[in-house]
Amino acid sequence: MIHSRWSGTHYEAGLSYGQALREQGIDPFVHFRQSKARLAFTRASIPLYETFYPAVLDEIWGMADGAGLDRDTVATFLLSMYSFAPQIHCSCFAFCADGKTILGRNSDFFAGIAPFCDSAFYTLEHAYAFIGNTTAWTEIEDGVNECGLAVGMTFICPIRQKPGFGAGMLVRCLLETCASTREALAMLCRLPIASAQVLILADQSGELAAVECNCERISVIRPHPNKPFVFTTNHFNNPDMQIYQPADADDWFSKRRYETLRNAFQTGAPYTPGFAESLLSGRMGFLCQYDSAMGADTVWSSLYDLTEGVVRRAEGNPSCSAFLEDHRLNLYTRP
């Protein structure tokens, strides 16, 4: 797993990243085919980013300039990513119990992408510092910021589409601009959402939420007072969102993984960091045990202890890769 570092202004950070790619002779778009539909979608989305999140466009333009790549190509790849059915299949949960708040997430993707996944450390001007993990760059799939806000996403194949923010850009924006779950929920209500996804939110105060959302609707699920947890895989569960559930999507055993999460939280076992690690590692049921013939795997697994301010990550399938502590981010929650 790559460990990139982004600092300075957004443009400077993108420029440095792009220059590094060019110096290494890396073309990240060698297999990318830009369609007219994706380009049109991107061009319709850019004015929305200019209004709500112009800084990330500066980063994209910097990366393109540094790598000597066409700006349209870079923007189209990143901004249309989650509106044109990528195969990202993940499991995510958060709990707050006995004074401990934890968010955990498995990132499931094609096994061949594992060496190119990035755990990026962002310390940009006029933004909260954060660690964010991604199968690409700039867009983020799970992470935690210096304020103790953690966010993880799971993708759902969209059946309706409008220009706006894809799942990875939603996560990125929340980590960079929000200090709490409450702020993140308010931000989501303002942003134009393009793709379909579930976002798990947790902060150092113990406030949790699962947000099922797409371009037409936002549905917020809060934990029950006697059930201090939220969890999700790759399908909607709120009745309000069922009309947006694709009928024939290949969701990589989403409901089977969901049952594992549900059963685990009903066992009565104490909700501890060890519980979270066991769950992510597949020791409590099917979650990361993909058949290699599928070409699928859990390419990383994240654990964010928001009470102690500890970030741990298994860089590879957590059933056989150890969770190691990441010391790059100084969370406010840590003494």
Coordinates of C-alpha atoms in Angstrom, one line a residue:
M1 CA 0.0 0.0 0.0
I2 CA 1.3 3.4 -0.9
H3 CA 1.7 6.1 1.8
S4 CA 1.5 9.4 0.0
R5 CA 1.9 12.8 1.6
W6 CA -0.1 15.9 0.5
S7 CA 0.8 19.3 1.9
G8 CA 0.8 23.0 0.9
T9 CA -2.1 24.4 -1.1
H10 CA -4.4 22.1 -2.9
Y11 CA -2.8 23.0 -6.2
E12 CA 0.7 22.5 -4.9
A13 CA -0.2 19.1 -3.4
G14 CA -1.7 17.9 -6.7
L15 CA 1.2 19.3 -8.7
S16 CA 3.8 17.5 -6.5
Y17 CA 1.8 14.2 -6.8
G18 CA 1.5 14.5 -10.6
Q19 CA 5.2 15.4 -11.0
A20 CA 6.2 12.3 -9.0
L21 CA 4.0 10.1 -11.3
R22 CA 5.7 11.6 -14.4
E23 CA 9.2 11.2 -12.9
Q24 CA 8.4 7.5 -12.3
G25 CA 7.0 7.0 -15.8
I26 CA 3.6 6.1 -14.4
D27 CA 0.5 6.6 -16.5
P28 CA -2.6 6.0 -14.3
F29 CA -4.9 6.2 -17.3
V30 CA -3.3 3.5 -19.5
H31 CA -6.5 1.4 -19.1
F32 CA -9.0 4.2 -18.8
R33 CA -11.3 4.8 -21.7
Q34 CA -13.1 8.2 -21.5
S35 CA -16.7 8.0 -22.8
K36 CA -18.7 10.9 -24.1
A37 CA -21.3 10.2 -21.3
R38 CA -18.6 10.4 -18.6
L39 CA -17.1 13.6 -20.1
A40 CA -20.5 15.3 -20.3
F41 CA -21.3 14.3 -16.7
T42 CA -18.0 15.7 -15.5
R43 CA -18.4 19.0 -17.4
A44 CA -21.9 19.3 -15.8
S45 CA -20.5 18.6 -12.4
I46 CA -17.6 21.0 -12.4
P47 CA -19.7 24.1 -11.8
L48 CA -21.1 22.4 -8.7
Y49 CA -17.6 21.7 -7.4
E50 CA -16.7 25.3 -8.2
T51 CA -19.6 26.4 -5.9
F52 CA -19.3 23.9 -3.1
Y53 CA -15.7 22.6 -3.1
P54 CA -13.4 24.5 -5.4
A55 CA -10.3 23.5 -3.5
V56 CA -10.5 19.9 -4.8
L57 CA -10.6 21.1 -8.4
D58 CA -7.4 23.0 -7.7
E59 CA -5.8 19.7 -6.6
I60 CA -7.1 17.9 -9.7
W61 CA -5.7 20.6 -12.0
G62 CA -2.4 20.5 -10.1
M63 CA -2.1 16.8 -10.5
A64 CA -2.9 17.0 -14.2
D65 CA -0.4 19.8 -14.8
G66 CA 2.3 18.0 -12.8
A67 CA 1.8 14.7 -14.7
G68 CA 1.5 16.4 -18.0
L69 CA -1.9 15.0 -18.5
D70 CA -5.1 16.4 -20.1
R71 CA -7.2 18.1 -17.4
D72 CA -10.4 16.7 -18.8
T73 CA -9.1 13.1 -18.6
V74 CA -8.1 13.5 -15.0
A75 CA -11.3 15.2 -13.9
T76 CA -13.5 12.7 -15.8
F77 CA -11.8 9.7 -14.1
L78 CA -12.2 11.2 -10.6
L79 CA -15.5 13.1 -10.8
S80 CA -17.5 10.5 -12.6
M81 CA -16.1 7.4 -10.8
Y82 CA -19.0 6.5 -8.7
S83 CA -21.8 7.4 -11.2
F84 CA -20.7 4.8 -13.8
A85 CA -20.7 1.6 -11.7
P86 CA -17.2 0.9 -10.3
Q87 CA -16.9 -2.5 -8.6
I88 CA -16.1 -1.3 -5.1
H89 CA -17.8 -3.6 -2.5
C90 CA -17.2 -2.8 1.2
S91 CA -18.5 -3.4 4.7
C92 CA -18.5 -0.7 7.4
F93 CA -19.7 -0.3 10.9
A94 CA -19.4 1.9 14.0
F95 CA -20.2 1.5 17.6
C96 CA -20.1 3.5 20.8
A97 CA -20.2 1.4 24.0
D98 CA -18.5 1.5 27.4
G99 CA -16.9 4.8 26.7
K100 CA -15.3 3.5 23.4
T101 CA -16.2 4.8 19.9
I102 CA -14.8 2.8 17.0
L103 CA -15.4 2.8 13.2
G104 CA -14.3 -0.2 11.1
R105 CA -14.3 -0.7 7.4
N106 CA -13.2 -3.4 4.9
S107 CA -12.4 -2.2 1.4
D108 CA -13.2 -5.0 -1.1
F109 CA -12.0 -4.6 -4.6
F110 CA -10.3 -6.4 -7.4
A111 CA -7.2 -8.2 -6.0
G112 CA -4.8 -6.8 -8.6
I113 CA -5.3 -3.2 -7.4
A114 CA -3.9 -3.9 -3.9
P115 CA -0.3 -2.7 -4.5
F116 CA -1.7 0.6 -5.9
C117 CA -4.0 1.5 -3.1
D118 CA -3.0 4.5 -1.1
S119 CA -3.2 5.5 2.5
A120 CA -2.8 9.3 2.1
F121 CA -1.8 11.8 4.7
Y122 CA -3.2 15.3 4.0
T123 CA -2.0 18.4 5.8
L124 CA -3.3 21.1 3.4
E125 CA -3.7 24.8 4.0
H126 CA -7.2 25.9 5.3
A127 CA -8.3 22.3 5.8
Y128 CA -8.4 19.7 8.6
A129 CA -5.5 17.3 8.5
F130 CA -6.6 13.7 7.8
I131 CA -5.6 10.2 6.9
G132 CA -7.7 8.8 4.0
N133 CA -7.5 5.5 2.2
T134 CA -8.3 5.2 -1.5
T135 CA -8.1 2.9 -4.5
A136 CA -7.1 5.9 -6.6
W137 CA -6.1 9.4 -5.3
T138 CA -7.8 12.6 -4.3
E139 CA -11.1 10.8 -3.7
I140 CA -11.3 9.0 -0.3
E141 CA -13.1 5.9 0.7
D142 CA -12.5 5.9 4.5
G143 CA -10.6 8.0 6.8
V144 CA -10.3 10.1 10.0
N145 CA -9.4 13.7 10.6
E146 CA -7.6 15.6 13.3
C147 CA -10.9 16.5 15.0
G148 CA -11.8 12.8 15.5
L149 CA -14.4 12.5 12.8
A150 CA -14.3 9.2 10.9
V151 CA -16.2 8.5 7.7
G152 CA -16.5 5.2 5.7
M153 CA -18.5 4.6 2.5
T154 CA -20.1 1.7 0.8
F155 CA -21.0 1.9 -2.8
I156 CA -24.4 1.0 -4.3
C157 CA -24.9 0.8 -8.1
P158 CA -26.9 3.9 -9.0
I159 CA -30.1 3.6 -11.0
R160 CA -30.6 7.3 -11.2
Q161 CA -28.0 9.9 -11.9
K162 CA -27.4 13.6 -11.7
P163 CA -24.3 15.7 -11.9
G164 CA -22.7 16.3 -8.5
F165 CA -20.5 14.7 -5.9
G166 CA -19.6 11.0 -6.1
A167 CA -19.1 8.9 -3.0
G168 CA -15.3 9.3 -2.7
M169 CA -15.6 13.1 -3.1
L170 CA -18.3 13.2 -0.4
V171 CA -16.0 11.4 2.1
R172 CA -13.1 13.6 1.1
C173 CA -15.1 16.8 1.6
L174 CA -16.5 15.7 5.0
L175 CA -13.0 14.8 6.3
E176 CA -11.5 18.0 5.1
T177 CA -14.2 20.5 6.3
C178 CA -16.2 18.9 9.2
A179 CA -15.3 18.5 12.8
S180 CA -18.2 16.3 13.9
T181 CA -20.9 13.9 12.8
R182 CA -23.4 16.8 13.3
E183 CA -21.4 19.1 11.0
A184 CA -21.0 16.2 8.4
L185 CA -24.8 15.6 8.3
A186 CA -25.4 19.3 7.8
M187 CA -22.8 19.4 5.0
L188 CA -24.4 16.4 3.3
C189 CA -27.7 18.2 3.2
R190 CA -26.1 21.1 1.3
L191 CA -24.0 19.2 -1.2
P192 CA -25.3 18.1 -4.6
I193 CA -25.0 14.3 -4.5
A194 CA -24.5 12.3 -7.7
S195 CA -24.0 8.7 -6.8
A196 CA -25.7 6.1 -4.5
Q197 CA -24.0 5.1 -1.3
V198 CA -24.1 4.6 2.4
L199 CA -21.9 6.7 4.6
I200 CA -21.1 5.7 8.2
L201 CA -20.2 8.6 10.4
A202 CA -18.7 8.6 13.9
D203 CA -17.0 11.2 16.0
Q204 CA -15.0 11.4 19.3
S205 CA -18.2 12.4 21.2
G206 CA -19.8 9.0 20.3
E207 CA -22.3 10.4 17.8
L208 CA -23.0 7.8 15.1
A209 CA -25.1 7.9 11.9
A210 CA -25.6 5.8 8.8
V211 CA -26.6 7.9 5.8
E212 CA -28.2 6.2 2.9
C213 CA -28.3 8.7 0.1
N214 CA -28.4 9.3 -3.7
C215 CA -29.1 12.1 -6.1
E216 CA -32.7 12.3 -4.9
R217 CA -32.9 11.4 -1.3
I218 CA -31.0 11.4 2.0
S219 CA -32.1 9.0 4.8
V220 CA -30.3 9.1 8.1
I221 CA -30.3 6.1 10.4
R222 CA -29.5 6.6 14.0
P223 CA -28.6 3.9 16.5
H224 CA -31.3 2.7 18.9
P225 CA -30.6 3.7 22.5
N226 CA -30.1 0.1 23.5
K227 CA -28.2 -0.8 20.3
P228 CA -25.3 1.6 20.1
F229 CA -24.1 0.7 16.6
V230 CA -24.7 1.2 12.9
F231 CA -23.5 -1.0 10.0
T232 CA -23.9 -1.4 6.3
T233 CA -22.7 -3.3 3.2
N234 CA -23.7 -2.7 -0.4
H235 CA -27.4 -2.3 -0.4
F236 CA -30.0 0.1 1.0
N237 CA -31.9 -1.0 4.1
N238 CA -34.2 1.9 4.9
P239 CA -37.7 1.3 3.4
D240 CA -37.6 4.9 2.0
M241 CA -34.6 3.9 -0.2
Q242 CA -35.8 0.6 -1.6
I243 CA -37.0 2.2 -4.8
Y244 CA -33.4 3.0 -5.5
Q245 CA -32.1 -0.6 -5.0
P246 CA -30.8 -2.1 -8.2
A247 CA -32.4 -5.4 -9.0
D248 CA -29.5 -7.3 -10.7
A249 CA -26.3 -5.6 -9.4
D250 CA -23.3 -7.9 -8.6
D251 CA -22.8 -6.8 -5.0
W252 CA -20.3 -9.4 -3.9
F253 CA -22.5 -11.1 -1.3
S254 CA -23.7 -7.9 0.2
K255 CA -26.6 -9.5 2.1
R256 CA -24.4 -12.3 3.4
R257 CA -21.9 -9.8 4.7
Y258 CA -24.7 -7.7 6.2
E259 CA -26.0 -10.8 8.1
T260 CA -22.5 -11.4 9.5
L261 CA -22.5 -7.8 10.8
R262 CA -26.0 -8.1 12.2
N263 CA -25.4 -11.4 13.9
A264 CA -22.1 -10.2 15.4
F265 CA -23.8 -7.2 17.0
Q266 CA -26.5 -9.5 18.5
T267 CA -24.1 -12.0 20.1
G268 CA -23.9 -10.0 23.3
A269 CA -20.1 -9.9 23.1
P270 CA -18.5 -6.8 24.5
Y271 CA -18.0 -4.1 21.8
T272 CA -14.2 -3.6 22.1
P273 CA -11.3 -3.0 19.7
G274 CA -10.8 -6.8 19.7
F275 CA -14.4 -7.4 18.7
A276 CA -14.0 -5.0 15.8
E277 CA -10.8 -6.6 14.6
S278 CA -12.3 -10.1 14.9
L279 CA -15.3 -9.0 12.9
L280 CA -13.3 -7.3 10.1
S281 CA -11.0 -10.3 10.0
G282 CA -13.8 -12.8 9.2
R283 CA -13.6 -14.6 12.5
M284 CA -17.3 -13.9 13.3
G285 CA -18.6 -15.0 9.9
F286 CA -18.2 -14.2 6.2
L287 CA -16.8 -10.7 5.6
C288 CA -13.5 -11.0 3.8
Q289 CA -13.2 -14.6 2.7
Y290 CA -13.5 -14.2 -1.0
D291 CA -12.8 -17.1 -3.5
S292 CA -9.6 -16.1 -5.3
A293 CA -11.2 -17.4 -8.5
M294 CA -13.5 -14.3 -8.4
G295 CA -10.5 -12.0 -8.5
A296 CA -11.9 -10.2 -5.5
D297 CA -10.3 -9.5 -2.2
T298 CA -10.3 -7.2 0.8
V299 CA -7.4 -5.0 -0.1
W300 CA -7.3 -3.1 3.2
S301 CA -9.1 -2.9 6.5
S302 CA -9.3 0.2 8.7
L303 CA -9.9 0.6 12.5
Y304 CA -10.4 4.0 13.9
D305 CA -10.5 4.2 17.7
L306 CA -11.9 7.7 18.2
T307 CA -11.7 7.5 22.0
E308 CA -8.0 6.8 22.2
G309 CA -7.1 8.5 19.0
V310 CA -5.6 5.4 17.5
V311 CA -5.6 4.5 13.8
R312 CA -4.9 0.9 12.9
R313 CA -4.9 -0.7 9.4
A314 CA -4.4 -4.1 7.8
E315 CA -2.8 -3.5 4.5
G316 CA -4.2 -6.5 2.7
N317 CA -6.8 -9.0 3.7
P318 CA -7.2 -8.8 7.5
S319 CA -7.6 -12.6 7.8
C320 CA -3.9 -12.8 7.1
S321 CA -2.5 -9.3 7.4
A322 CA -1.8 -7.7 10.8
F323 CA -3.5 -4.5 12.0
L324 CA -0.6 -2.0 12.5
E325 CA -0.9 1.4 14.1
D326 CA -0.5 4.5 12.0
H327 CA 1.2 7.3 13.8
R328 CA 1.0 10.0 11.2
L329 CA -2.0 11.9 12.4
N330 CA -2.1 13.7 15.8
L331 CA -5.8 13.3 16.7
Y332 CA -7.1 15.8 19.3
T333 CA -8.5 12.8 21.2
R334 CA -5.0 11.5 22.1
P335 CA -3.3 12.8 25.2

